[in-house]
Amino acid sequence: MPARWDPTLPEEPPWPVHGDGPFIVLVDAESAIEREVIKNWIERHQPDGVRVDTADIPAGRTARRRKRADPALESRLAQDDDPIMIPVRVAWLAEEQDGERRVSLKDVLAFGDPRDPNLLRQRWVRTMHPDRIRIINAEPGSKSDLEVRWKDPTGRGPAEGTSFAEFVALKAWLALERAERALRGARYKVPKFLAEDLFWSRGFQKGVARLAIVEGEPLDKMRKKTGRYLKEIAATHTPYVIDIATGVMAWVLSLGYRQLVYSAEDLRELYQIGENHPLVFLPSHKSNSDHLVLQYVLYQNEFPPNHTAGGINMNFFPIGPLLRRSGIFFIRREFKDNAAYKFTLRQYVDYLLEKRFPLEWYLEGGRSRTGKLRPPRLGMLAYVVDAYLRGLVDDVVFIPVSIAYDQISDIGSYASEQRGEKKEAESFAWALRFIANLRRRYGSIHVRFGDPLSLHDTIPMGTNLRSERGRYVVPKLAFEISNRINDVTPITPISLVTLALLSHPGGGLTVDGTLLALQPFIEYVRRRGLPTTVAHGTEVTTESVGTALDELASSNVVSRIDGLTDVVYVIEPDQYLEAAYYRNTIIHFFVNRSIIEACLAGMQRSGSSGIDELLVRAFGWRAIFKFEFFFEGRRGFRNSILEELLLACPDAVDLVNTGDLDRVAAAFDPPVSPAVLLPFLEAYRVVAAVIDRADPDETLDAKTIAHRALLFGRQEAALGNVTTPESLSTELFQSGIALAANAGLLGRSSPAERAEFLADIDDALADLRRVQSAASERRTSPSRAK
């Protein structure tokens, strides 16, 4: 007698296929209870008069290694017929809460994962809560169809030596995973059978064999080496840890931040794209919280968890294993001479793209210590582009992501590193201190998604990345993505207040004074329609400005001086790097305007005129800062400069052509270039002076120059030759060194070449100091006095 089904329970799935059979039910069961549940389902639903056999496949829910298939399955498949195979397993659901079956942090910490209960808990659920048991039957497949795929020599078919029964078990696992995902949601879409589906695939093993020949190593040794590398690299998501990690994330973020702001509508559009194409999320990297933030946002919106590339330095106990199980895959910092490691990493990335598991990494490589985007690292990007051009996927869609914070807890360590102090090594104690630092409020977090970028629409198939033109494809792609991140980075009250304070050297400001200093910037932001965290048109009041200043003071980014009649806020010399960090998060919006101010000052100094002259000078400034900021291509940059010029002064072209530069310069009052460009150029000047003072026969390297620049910069600051303390930054020195290297000054160079480089920097500095001097005169003139 078939076991009776309780009609009050959820409807069972029917027998999934019509026909006369024969059938083989592939049973994926962890326990005798699960086998009994499946057996009862078969008895209730199998067609009458049809042969139905059952065979166990290795339990997939907790599969940890490659297991041999059931001999009964091997024997049954050897028979001369064409049975239909039906994969079946039992799914255990969480308790329903508020109309949803969602696992909470409390659930998993108190009793373990309810979706993977032990035998005792299975008995209890079956007795007390049978509504939490579901039969999952996956898409059936015929023996003949599977045999064709088993024997197919192309793609990721099974490696030689894989039995047909093992192949059938693997395909049954994968089909069951897809079917169960329809029940649980996409947030648990993770690769569970990496060894079987990737490492032991025909393509991977053929690559290992070729690599063994090229490297002159025995095949068995190369196989063990690549297997070890795959284990070192790969993420090992588990739903249990994903739920724990997300719950912990929510708690950790709530310690330090008021709210997490993002657009659910944007995410719905991205989800639709991800159903057809692999997605690659490329977020800005401002804080160690970035991964937590994005993972939480995606989890809350039912996205599959990203596979996030992380530095191997984060793989320390006990944090590393938790990160790996929540979706981080770890990459060594240096592996260019390790062919086996490169092969394994490439195969892993190929596999994730092919299976449409979303990827994530930080294009900048590491966290920004200055607040603005760092130059992109191209390695992972090149791997993905290469996979697309090899036809592995029909498209890859990159999602630029800006994660902006009102304030961050990392700011003090960033400033210390820029002053030349050693970076603190990651450890468990370090992680505890990071969480402890969140016990004060840092405002809100703002996640913005830039316009998606499709490789299919961007790079023609057949592009050769090694050709003269092709070698620029990946760098241009990286710059475009970086620009799209910048374009959606919102201007926060904190960032705008620090810009106003740093644009007002020589003393502090009251709340009223800060509000007055902010007005031109607020108007500029409004006219350009720049993204903000506060709706355009919202009135900026003394109360809101005072709140921002007090928040900065509580973080020791500015100092609050409580006087007799008023409160004054001032940036002390040892606070400049911290304040500059927040200004730099939005600095890209003001770079072109600053360049125009410098061009006008240079033309006034030289007595030149004409719009063509201004554009030539603008391109000169673009060349100086090409290692610092992300510029458009030549045509786009030219158009942006003209748009910026006309925005400030509609008659600017005519006035510049007739030499009436004063009227044009007045339209850019108050200027921003002293706060935006001068700190960087003064840092470059320190680097240029160090190179110029070196012995003519000395072979200079970047490390030596950076060390000397820090010492010489401190010396020059003490003598009053460096006007802003934020110029004494190891990060800014590195950009100056890159500029010098581009001019051929690393290694050995002639004294004349070194002197010319220094003279060019000095000439540019003279333009900025003219802007600074003119602004200072206007501030102190009687007609401008308050």
mmCIF file of C-alpha atoms in Angstrom, residues 13-17 23-29 38 41-42 52-58 60 73 83-91 134-143 146 149 167-180 193:
data_model
loop_
_atom_site.group_PDB
_atom_site.id
_atom_site.type_symbol
_atom_site.label_atom_id
_atom_site.label_comp_id
_atom_site.label_asym_id
_atom_site.label_seq_id
_atom_site.Cartn_x
_atom_site.Cartn_y
_atom_site.Cartn_z
ATOM 1 C CA PRO A 13 5.122 17.317 -7.215
ATOM 2 C CA PRO A 14 3.627 14.821 -9.670
ATOM 3 C CA TRP A 15 5.527 12.187 -11.564
ATOM 4 C CA PRO A 16 7.570 14.453 -13.829
ATOM 5 C CA VAL A 17 7.290 12.645 -17.156
ATOM 6 C CA PHE A 23 12.389 4.804 -15.265
ATOM 7 C CA ILE A 24 15.312 5.073 -12.883
ATOM 8 C CA VAL A 25 14.796 7.304 -9.866
ATOM 9 C CA LEU A 26 18.197 8.699 -8.851
ATOM 10 C CA VAL A 27 17.923 9.085 -5.096
ATOM 11 C CA ASP A 28 20.010 11.815 -3.488
ATOM 12 C CA ALA A 29 19.467 11.125 0.233
ATOM 13 C CA ILE A 38 11.336 9.599 -1.337
ATOM 14 C CA TRP A 41 6.563 9.659 -2.923
ATOM 15 C CA ILE A 42 7.491 7.088 -5.570
ATOM 16 C CA VAL A 52 10.593 1.870 -11.965
ATOM 17 C CA ASP A 53 14.022 1.177 -10.494
ATOM 18 C CA THR A 54 15.806 3.226 -7.860
ATOM 19 C CA ALA A 55 19.512 3.853 -7.458
ATOM 20 C CA ASP A 56 21.408 5.925 -4.949
ATOM 21 C CA ILE A 57 23.723 8.694 -6.070
ATOM 22 C CA PRO A 58 26.258 10.153 -3.612
ATOM 23 C CA GLY A 60 24.921 16.076 -2.999
ATOM 24 C CA LEU A 73 23.402 2.254 -10.859
ATOM 25 C CA PRO A 83 15.494 4.383 -19.329
ATOM 26 C CA ILE A 84 14.393 7.863 -18.313
ATOM 27 C CA MET A 85 16.292 9.036 -15.232
ATOM 28 C CA ILE A 86 14.557 11.199 -12.614
ATOM 29 C CA PRO A 87 16.769 12.882 -9.985
ATOM 30 C CA VAL A 88 14.984 13.257 -6.623
ATOM 31 C CA ARG A 89 15.978 14.651 -3.244
ATOM 32 C CA VAL A 90 14.374 16.010 -0.073
ATOM 33 C CA ALA A 91 14.553 19.694 0.787
ATOM 34 C CA ARG A 134 9.539 19.177 0.140
ATOM 35 C CA ILE A 135 10.226 16.636 -2.568
ATOM 36 C CA ILE A 136 12.468 18.046 -5.281
ATOM 37 C CA ASN A 137 12.455 16.287 -8.625
ATOM 38 C CA ALA A 138 14.709 17.679 -11.309
ATOM 39 C CA GLU A 139 14.367 17.655 -15.075
ATOM 40 C CA PRO A 140 14.502 14.044 -16.313
ATOM 41 C CA GLY A 141 16.977 12.861 -18.903
ATOM 42 C CA SER A 142 17.263 9.758 -21.032
ATOM 43 C CA LYS A 143 20.196 7.389 -20.904
ATOM 44 C CA LEU A 146 23.355 11.514 -21.425
ATOM 45 C CA ARG A 149 27.080 14.188 -23.697
ATOM 46 C CA PHE A 167 28.753 11.331 -15.058
ATOM 47 C CA VAL A 168 25.046 10.613 -14.571
ATOM 48 C CA ALA A 169 25.380 11.299 -10.824
ATOM 49 C CA LEU A 170 27.092 14.642 -11.505
ATOM 50 C CA LYS A 171 24.408 15.746 -13.962
ATOM 51 C CA ALA A 172 21.722 14.666 -11.501
ATOM 52 C CA TRP A 173 23.347 16.783 -8.768
ATOM 53 C CA LEU A 174 23.483 19.826 -11.018
ATOM 54 C CA ALA A 175 19.871 19.370 -12.141
ATOM 55 C CA LEU A 176 18.729 19.029 -8.521
ATOM 56 C CA GLU A 177 20.607 22.184 -7.572
ATOM 57 C CA ARG A 178 18.771 24.106 -10.291
ATOM 58 C CA ALA A 179 15.416 22.685 -9.224
ATOM 59 C CA GLU A 180 15.996 23.410 -5.536
ATOM 60 C CA PHE A 193 30.663 20.356 -7.209
#
